[in-house]
Short mmCIF file of C-alpha atoms and ligand atoms in Angstrom, two decimals:
data_model
loop_
_atom_site.label_atom_id
_atom_site.label_comp_id
_atom_site.label_asym_id
_atom_site.label_seq_id
_atom_site.Cartn_x
_atom_site.Cartn_y
_atom_site.Cartn_z
CA MET A 1 -6.79 -14.40 3.60
CA ILE A 2 -5.66 -13.68 0.03
CA GLU A 3 -2.94 -15.93 -1.33
CA ALA A 4 -1.14 -15.50 -4.65
CA LYS A 5 1.09 -18.32 -5.90
CA GLY A 6 3.25 -17.89 -8.98
CA LEU A 7 0.70 -15.43 -10.34
CA THR A 8 1.59 -14.36 -13.88
CA LYS A 9 -0.21 -12.25 -16.47
CA ARG A 10 1.09 -11.50 -19.94
CA TYR A 11 -0.47 -9.15 -22.45
CA GLY A 12 1.31 -10.05 -25.67
CA ALA A 13 4.97 -9.30 -25.08
CA THR A 14 4.27 -7.38 -21.84
CA VAL A 15 4.63 -9.33 -18.62
CA ALA A 16 2.32 -7.28 -16.38
CA VAL A 17 2.57 -9.66 -13.40
CA ASP A 18 5.53 -11.99 -13.15
CA ASN A 19 5.50 -15.09 -10.94
CA LEU A 20 4.10 -13.16 -7.99
CA SER A 21 3.54 -14.89 -4.64
CA PHE A 22 2.30 -13.16 -1.50
CA GLU A 23 -0.18 -13.44 1.36
CA VAL A 24 -2.57 -10.85 2.74
CA LYS A 25 -3.58 -11.66 6.31
CA PRO A 26 -6.87 -10.99 8.10
CA GLY A 27 -7.13 -8.43 10.89
CA ARG A 28 -4.62 -6.06 9.29
CA VAL A 29 -4.51 -3.33 6.68
CA THR A 30 -2.05 -4.32 3.96
CA GLY A 31 -0.73 -1.69 1.58
CA PHE A 32 -0.14 -2.71 -2.04
CA LEU A 33 2.63 -0.51 -3.41
CA GLY A 34 4.59 -0.25 -6.62
CA PRO A 35 5.68 2.35 -9.16
CA ASN A 36 3.31 3.18 -12.04
CA GLY A 37 2.81 0.20 -14.30
CA ALA A 38 4.14 -2.24 -11.68
CA GLY A 39 1.10 -4.49 -12.06
CA LYS A 40 -1.06 -3.53 -9.05
CA SER A 41 -4.33 -3.06 -10.93
CA THR A 42 -3.76 -6.21 -12.98
CA THR A 43 -3.19 -8.18 -9.77
CA MET A 44 -6.33 -6.73 -8.17
CA ARG A 45 -8.34 -7.60 -11.27
CA MET A 46 -7.08 -11.18 -11.10
CA ILE A 47 -7.99 -11.41 -7.39
CA LEU A 48 -11.52 -10.36 -8.40
CA GLY A 49 -11.76 -12.74 -11.34
CA LEU A 50 -11.96 -9.83 -13.83
CA ASP A 51 -8.76 -11.04 -15.53
CA THR A 52 -7.54 -14.61 -15.94
CA PRO A 53 -3.95 -15.41 -14.94
CA THR A 54 -1.68 -16.70 -17.70
CA SER A 55 -0.28 -19.04 -15.06
CA GLY A 56 -0.30 -19.43 -11.29
CA GLU A 57 -3.32 -18.57 -9.20
CA VAL A 58 -4.73 -16.29 -6.56
CA THR A 59 -7.22 -17.53 -3.99
CA ILE A 60 -9.43 -16.11 -1.28
CA ASP A 61 -9.57 -18.43 1.71
CA GLY A 62 -8.40 -21.19 -0.59
CA GLN A 63 -10.94 -20.59 -3.38
CA ARG A 64 -10.61 -18.77 -6.69
CA TYR A 65 -13.01 -15.84 -7.03
CA ARG A 66 -14.83 -17.57 -9.87
CA ASP A 67 -15.49 -20.61 -7.69
CA LEU A 68 -17.01 -18.58 -4.84
CA HIS A 69 -20.68 -19.39 -4.33
CA ARG A 70 -21.80 -15.84 -3.48
CA PRO A 71 -18.75 -13.64 -4.15
CA LEU A 72 -20.09 -10.40 -2.62
CA THR A 73 -20.49 -12.11 0.76
CA LYS A 74 -16.80 -13.06 0.65
CA VAL A 75 -15.06 -10.17 -1.15
CA GLY A 76 -15.96 -6.51 -1.54
CA ALA A 77 -14.04 -4.11 -3.75
CA LEU A 78 -13.81 -0.43 -4.53
CA LEU A 79 -12.09 -0.03 -7.87
CA ASP A 80 -13.71 3.08 -9.32
CA ALA A 81 -15.83 5.27 -7.06
CA LYS A 82 -17.52 7.10 -9.95
CA TRP A 83 -19.05 3.85 -11.17
CA VAL A 84 -22.66 4.83 -10.33
CA HIS A 85 -25.67 5.83 -12.38
CA PRO A 86 -25.63 9.64 -11.86
CA ASN A 87 -29.41 9.99 -11.68
CA ARG A 88 -29.93 7.21 -9.19
CA SER A 89 -30.06 8.01 -5.49
CA ALA A 90 -27.40 6.48 -3.28
CA ARG A 91 -29.99 4.12 -1.79
CA ALA A 92 -31.37 3.14 -5.22
CA HIS A 93 -27.84 2.40 -6.43
CA LEU A 94 -27.18 0.13 -3.46
CA LEU A 95 -30.63 -1.51 -3.69
CA TRP A 96 -29.88 -2.34 -7.33
CA MET A 97 -26.51 -3.81 -6.36
CA ALA A 98 -28.10 -5.80 -3.51
CA ALA A 99 -30.89 -7.14 -5.72
CA SER A 100 -28.52 -8.22 -8.47
CA ASN A 101 -26.50 -10.14 -5.90
CA LYS A 102 -29.51 -11.61 -4.05
CA LEU A 103 -28.70 -9.72 -0.87
CA PRO A 104 -31.49 -8.55 1.50
CA LYS A 105 -32.70 -4.92 1.42
CA SER A 106 -31.64 -4.59 5.05
CA SER A 107 -28.00 -4.86 3.91
CA VAL A 108 -28.41 -1.48 2.18
CA ASP A 109 -29.42 0.44 5.32
CA LYS A 110 -26.68 -1.28 7.29
CA ALA A 111 -24.02 -0.34 4.73
CA LEU A 112 -25.30 3.26 4.46
CA ASP A 113 -25.13 3.56 8.23
CA MET A 114 -21.59 2.14 8.39
CA VAL A 115 -20.26 4.78 6.00
CA GLY A 116 -22.34 7.62 7.45
CA LEU A 117 -24.49 8.29 4.35
CA THR A 118 -27.95 7.55 5.83
CA SER A 119 -29.00 11.22 5.90
CA VAL A 120 -28.18 11.76 2.18
CA ALA A 121 -29.27 8.33 0.95
CA SER A 122 -32.14 9.73 -1.15
CA LYS A 123 -29.93 12.33 -2.90
CA ARG A 124 -28.74 11.86 -6.47
CA ALA A 125 -25.42 10.01 -6.43
CA GLY A 126 -24.29 12.04 -9.45
CA ALA A 127 -24.27 15.19 -7.29
CA PHE A 128 -22.05 13.65 -4.60
CA SER A 129 -18.62 15.09 -3.83
CA LEU A 130 -15.65 12.79 -4.41
CA GLY A 131 -15.49 12.02 -0.68
CA MET A 132 -19.18 11.04 -0.59
CA SER A 133 -18.77 8.98 -3.79
CA GLN A 134 -15.90 7.11 -2.14
CA ARG A 135 -18.12 6.39 0.85
CA LEU A 136 -20.88 5.16 -1.46
CA GLY A 137 -18.38 2.93 -3.25
CA ILE A 138 -17.25 1.55 0.11
CA ALA A 139 -20.90 0.98 1.11
CA GLY A 140 -21.26 -1.07 -2.09
CA ALA A 141 -18.20 -3.10 -1.17
CA LEU A 142 -19.65 -3.75 2.30
CA LEU A 143 -23.14 -4.84 1.18
CA GLY A 144 -22.43 -8.54 1.52
CA ASP A 145 -20.60 -8.05 4.84
CA PRO A 146 -17.46 -9.61 3.26
CA GLU A 147 -14.38 -10.82 5.11
CA VAL A 148 -12.06 -9.55 2.40
CA LEU A 149 -11.94 -5.97 1.08
CA LEU A 150 -9.95 -4.53 -1.80
CA PHE A 151 -9.53 -0.81 -2.33
CA ASP A 152 -7.71 0.62 -5.37
CA GLU A 153 -6.36 4.13 -4.67
CA PRO A 154 -9.23 5.00 -2.27
CA VAL A 155 -7.85 8.35 -1.10
CA ASN A 156 -6.97 9.77 -4.51
CA GLY A 157 -8.16 13.36 -4.74
CA LEU A 158 -9.72 13.46 -1.27
CA ASP A 159 -9.36 16.40 1.12
CA PRO A 160 -7.57 15.83 4.47
CA GLU A 161 -10.84 15.13 6.29
CA GLY A 162 -11.81 12.51 3.71
CA ILE A 163 -8.36 10.92 3.91
CA VAL A 164 -8.53 10.64 7.70
CA TRP A 165 -12.04 9.18 7.45
CA ILE A 166 -10.89 6.46 5.02
CA ARG A 167 -7.81 5.69 7.12
CA THR A 168 -9.85 5.35 10.31
CA PHE A 169 -12.50 3.29 8.53
CA MET A 170 -9.92 0.85 7.15
CA HIS A 171 -8.47 0.33 10.60
CA ARG A 172 -11.97 -0.33 11.90
CA LEU A 173 -12.59 -2.95 9.18
CA ALA A 174 -9.29 -4.66 10.01
CA ASP A 175 -10.06 -4.53 13.75
CA GLU A 176 -13.28 -6.41 12.95
CA GLY A 177 -11.02 -9.21 11.68
CA ARG A 178 -11.37 -8.50 7.96
CA THR A 179 -8.61 -8.75 5.38
CA VAL A 180 -8.01 -5.29 3.90
CA LEU A 181 -5.80 -4.77 0.83
CA VAL A 182 -5.36 -1.19 -0.31
CA SER A 183 -3.30 0.15 -3.19
CA SER A 184 -2.05 3.71 -3.13
CA HIS A 185 0.75 5.80 -4.50
CA LEU A 186 0.48 8.24 -1.56
CA LEU A 187 3.32 6.82 0.49
CA SER A 188 3.09 9.12 3.50
CA GLU A 189 -0.57 8.12 3.78
CA MET A 190 0.26 4.43 3.42
CA ALA A 191 2.84 4.74 6.20
CA LEU A 192 -0.02 5.78 8.50
CA THR A 193 -2.63 3.36 7.15
CA ALA A 194 -0.92 0.06 6.40
CA GLU A 195 0.58 -2.25 9.01
CA ASP A 196 1.82 -4.68 6.36
CA LEU A 197 3.10 -4.08 2.84
CA VAL A 198 3.29 -6.00 -0.40
CA VAL A 199 5.66 -4.06 -2.67
CA ILE A 200 6.00 -4.95 -6.35
CA GLY A 201 8.08 -3.64 -9.25
CA ARG A 202 7.76 -4.67 -12.91
CA GLY A 203 5.30 -7.33 -11.88
CA LYS A 204 7.66 -9.02 -9.42
CA LEU A 205 7.60 -9.12 -5.63
CA ILE A 206 10.12 -6.69 -4.13
CA ALA A 207 9.14 -7.05 -0.49
CA GLN A 208 6.48 -8.45 1.80
CA SER A 209 6.83 -7.43 5.43
CA THR A 210 5.45 -5.12 8.06
CA THR A 211 5.67 -1.44 7.10
CA GLN A 212 8.15 -0.85 9.92
CA GLU A 213 10.45 -3.67 8.82
CA PHE A 214 10.34 -2.43 5.24
CA VAL A 215 11.39 1.07 6.28
CA ASP A 216 14.04 -0.16 8.73
CA ARG A 217 15.54 -2.65 6.27
CA ALA A 218 15.83 -0.10 3.50
CA SER A 219 16.99 2.91 5.45
CA GLY A 220 18.63 1.44 8.56
CA THR A 221 18.38 3.32 11.81
CA THR A 222 20.17 6.37 13.07
CA VAL A 223 20.23 7.67 16.62
CA LYS A 224 20.50 11.38 17.26
CA VAL A 225 22.59 12.36 20.31
CA ARG A 226 22.94 15.82 21.80
CA THR A 227 25.68 16.07 24.41
CA PRO A 228 28.06 18.78 25.64
CA GLN A 229 30.86 16.14 25.39
CA LEU A 230 30.40 15.57 21.67
CA ASP A 231 33.94 14.74 20.58
CA GLN A 232 34.61 12.61 23.64
CA PHE A 233 31.46 10.52 23.08
CA ALA A 234 32.11 10.22 19.34
CA GLY A 235 35.54 8.85 20.24
CA VAL A 236 34.00 6.30 22.65
CA LEU A 237 31.57 5.09 19.97
CA ASN A 238 34.23 4.98 17.25
CA GLU A 239 36.34 2.77 19.51
CA GLN A 240 33.37 0.39 19.48
CA HIS A 241 33.54 0.48 15.65
CA LEU A 242 30.32 2.48 15.33
CA ALA A 243 29.96 4.96 12.47
CA THR A 244 29.25 8.48 13.69
CA ARG A 245 28.86 11.83 12.01
CA ILE A 246 28.61 15.31 13.47
CA GLU A 247 26.26 17.79 11.84
CA ASP A 248 25.22 21.38 12.48
CA VAL A 249 21.47 21.39 13.17
CA GLU A 250 19.57 24.66 13.12
CA ASP A 251 18.89 26.03 16.63
CA GLN A 252 20.61 22.98 18.16
CA GLY A 253 24.27 23.46 17.31
CA LYS A 254 26.46 20.44 16.70
CA VAL A 255 24.66 17.11 16.92
CA LEU A 256 26.06 13.58 16.84
CA PHE A 257 24.36 10.94 14.66
CA VAL A 258 25.13 7.27 15.31
CA GLU A 259 24.52 4.80 12.47
CA GLY A 260 24.05 1.07 12.88
CA ASP A 261 22.00 -1.35 14.89
CA LEU A 262 22.56 0.02 18.39
CA THR A 263 19.38 0.87 20.28
CA THR A 264 18.89 4.08 22.22
CA ASP A 265 19.10 1.97 25.41
CA GLN A 266 22.55 0.68 24.46
CA ILE A 267 23.82 4.13 23.51
CA GLY A 268 22.44 5.59 26.75
CA GLU A 269 24.23 2.87 28.72
CA ALA A 270 27.49 3.48 26.85
CA ALA A 271 27.21 7.18 27.71
CA ALA A 272 26.57 6.42 31.40
CA ALA A 273 29.54 4.02 31.52
CA HIS A 274 31.83 6.82 30.36
CA GLY A 275 30.30 9.60 32.46
CA ILE A 276 28.88 11.40 29.39
CA VAL A 277 26.04 13.89 29.95
CA LEU A 278 23.18 13.45 27.47
CA HIS A 279 20.75 16.22 26.51
CA GLU A 280 18.88 14.17 23.90
CA LEU A 281 18.81 10.59 22.62
CA THR A 282 16.32 10.00 19.80
CA LEU A 283 15.79 7.21 17.31
CA GLN A 284 15.54 8.67 13.79
CA ARG A 285 13.52 6.47 11.48
CA GLY A 286 13.69 6.64 7.71
CA SER A 287 10.50 7.45 5.84
CA LEU A 288 8.47 5.09 3.70
CA GLU A 289 9.23 7.37 0.73
CA GLN A 290 12.99 6.90 1.19
CA ALA A 291 12.62 3.15 1.60
CA PHE A 292 10.31 2.88 -1.41
CA MET A 293 12.64 4.86 -3.67
CA GLN A 294 15.59 2.77 -2.56
CA MET A 295 13.83 -0.58 -2.96
CA THR A 296 12.01 0.15 -6.24
CA GLY A 297 14.69 2.28 -7.91
CA ASP A 298 15.71 -0.43 -10.38
CA SER A 299 12.18 -1.24 -11.40
CA VAL A 300 11.40 2.41 -12.14
CA GLU A 301 14.58 2.64 -14.18
CA TYR A 302 13.56 -0.49 -16.09
CA HIS A 303 10.30 1.17 -17.06
CA ALA A 304 12.10 4.32 -18.16
CA HIS A 305 14.24 2.13 -20.44
CA GLU A 306 11.16 0.38 -21.74
CA GLU A 307 9.51 3.69 -22.58
CA ILE A 308 12.66 4.91 -24.33
CA ALA A 309 12.70 1.58 -26.15
CA ALA A 310 9.10 2.00 -27.23
CA VAL A 311 9.78 5.47 -28.60
CA THR A 312 13.07 4.48 -30.20
CA SER A 313 11.50 1.45 -31.81
CA LEU A 314 9.59 3.71 -34.22
CA ASP A 315 12.86 4.70 -35.90
CA ALA A 316 15.43 2.20 -34.75
CA PRO A 317 14.17 -1.28 -33.99
CA ASP A 318 17.64 -2.64 -33.26
CA ALA A 319 18.37 -0.06 -30.57
CA ALA A 320 14.95 -0.72 -29.04
CA GLU A 321 15.60 -4.42 -28.79
CA VAL A 322 18.90 -3.80 -27.04
CA ALA A 323 17.33 -1.35 -24.56
CA ALA A 324 14.31 -3.56 -23.85
CA GLY A 325 16.49 -6.55 -22.98
CA PRO A 326 15.66 -10.21 -23.55
CA LYS A 327 12.04 -10.99 -24.42
CA GLU A 328 10.15 -13.96 -23.05
CA ASP A 329 7.88 -16.09 -25.13
CA ASN A 330 4.16 -16.07 -24.62
N1 ATP B 401 -5.30 -4.73 -20.90
C1 ATP B 401 -4.00 -4.55 -21.07
N2 ATP B 401 -3.40 -4.74 -22.27
C2 ATP B 401 -2.08 -4.58 -22.43
N3 ATP B 401 -1.23 -4.20 -21.46
C3 ATP B 401 -1.75 -3.97 -20.23
C4 ATP B 401 -3.14 -4.13 -19.97
N4 ATP B 401 -3.37 -3.84 -18.66
C5 ATP B 401 -2.16 -3.51 -18.14
N5 ATP B 401 -1.19 -3.59 -19.07
C6 ATP B 401 0.25 -3.34 -18.88
O1 ATP B 401 0.66 -4.11 -17.78
C7 ATP B 401 1.56 -3.39 -16.93
C8 ATP B 401 1.00 -3.29 -15.53
O2 ATP B 401 -0.12 -2.41 -15.53
P1 ATP B 401 -1.04 -2.12 -14.25
O3 ATP B 401 -2.11 -1.18 -14.67
O4 ATP B 401 -1.45 -3.40 -13.63
O5 ATP B 401 0.01 -1.40 -13.30
P2 ATP B 401 -0.28 -0.53 -11.98
O6 ATP B 401 0.77 -0.94 -11.00
O7 ATP B 401 -1.69 -0.67 -11.56
O8 ATP B 401 0.04 0.92 -12.51
P3 ATP B 401 -0.61 2.34 -12.13
O9 ATP B 401 -0.17 2.64 -10.74
O10 ATP B 401 0.02 3.23 -13.14
O11 ATP B 401 -2.09 2.19 -12.30
C9 ATP B 401 1.78 -2.05 -17.61
O12 ATP B 401 2.95 -2.16 -18.41
C10 ATP B 401 0.54 -1.90 -18.48
O13 ATP B 401 0.82 -1.10 -19.60
#
C-alpha cells in the first residue's frame, strides 16, 4: 500500500504538489490522472525517494522509500523505458541491474519470462521497438519481485497490440495481490485499465474513488428508453418529478432519455405499472473523458492563467501578479 499524507513539494514559488493525501491499495490497478503540470511526476519521484517532500510524507507499507532495506524487493518502477545502454543486450542490462541491487541472476530469467522477452534476450536493447523497450523496462521493475509497482505513462506511443499487452499485464500484477499505480493521459485507456483513480489538479487532490464512481459522480446517469408510447411515458415520469428529454436518434426515431438516479429496474417497473410497451431500456454511462474534463476544468484554467501570467510578466509585472493570484511563502 502507498500512503501519502499532506505531501507537499515547492520549487521556488511553484507549488508542484500541495498538501496531497491519498492511498493506493494492493490487488488493484490505480490510475493516477491529472492535467499537464498537475504534479504527477513530482509525486511519483517523491514516492521513489528521487525528490524530497517540502513537507508531509509518502510511505510504502508504512516506510519511506529511503528507509527501505532493499528497495527493489519492495518497489519497482518504470519511469523512462529508453533508459538502457543501447549496446547492451536485454539480458546484460537486467544482469547489471540485478547485480547492482544484490539480486540473484535467476531473477533476470524469471523477469524476462514474465514479460515474454526470453527469445530476444541476447539482442541489443538499443535496437528494440518501443513496445519491446517497455517490456524490458517492466522486466527491470519486476526484478526484485516487488509488491508495489509504479508506471509513468507506460502506453505512450505504443501500438494497439502493445497497449492491450500492458493493460492485461497490469491486471495480472494486481491479481497477484500487488499494488499497481499507473499514470497516463490516455483517458479511454485508463477507463479500461484502472479500477481505482487518484485524480489531481494543480498539485491538489480532486478525487479518489473507483473509476466507476468518479464517472458516475461527474456525469450522472441517463437511461435511454425506446417505446411506442413516448409522450404517455414521458408524462408518467414527469409526474414523478423526473427530468426527461426526447431526442431524434439516427435510425431509431424519437427516443426518450431519463435523467436522475432511477435504475433501469425502477423505470421498467414504472412502465409495467402503466401498461407501457418498452422496446429498449439501456443505462447510458458518461465517459471518463467527460468526467475528467468536468472535474479538472478549473485546474486546467488555472494553469492557462499561470502561463498567461508568465508571458505577461515579461512586460507587465503588475498584471502578472494579479493573474497569478496570491503567492505562498516558501
Ligand atoms: N525540477 C523542477 N523545478 C521547477 N519546477 C518543477 C520541477 N519539476 C516540476 N516542476 C513544476 O511542478 C509542476 C508539476 O510538474 P509535474 O511534472 O510533476 O507535473 P505532471 O502532472 O507530471 O505533468 P505532465 O503530465 O505534463 O508530465 C509544474 O508546474 C512543473 O513546471
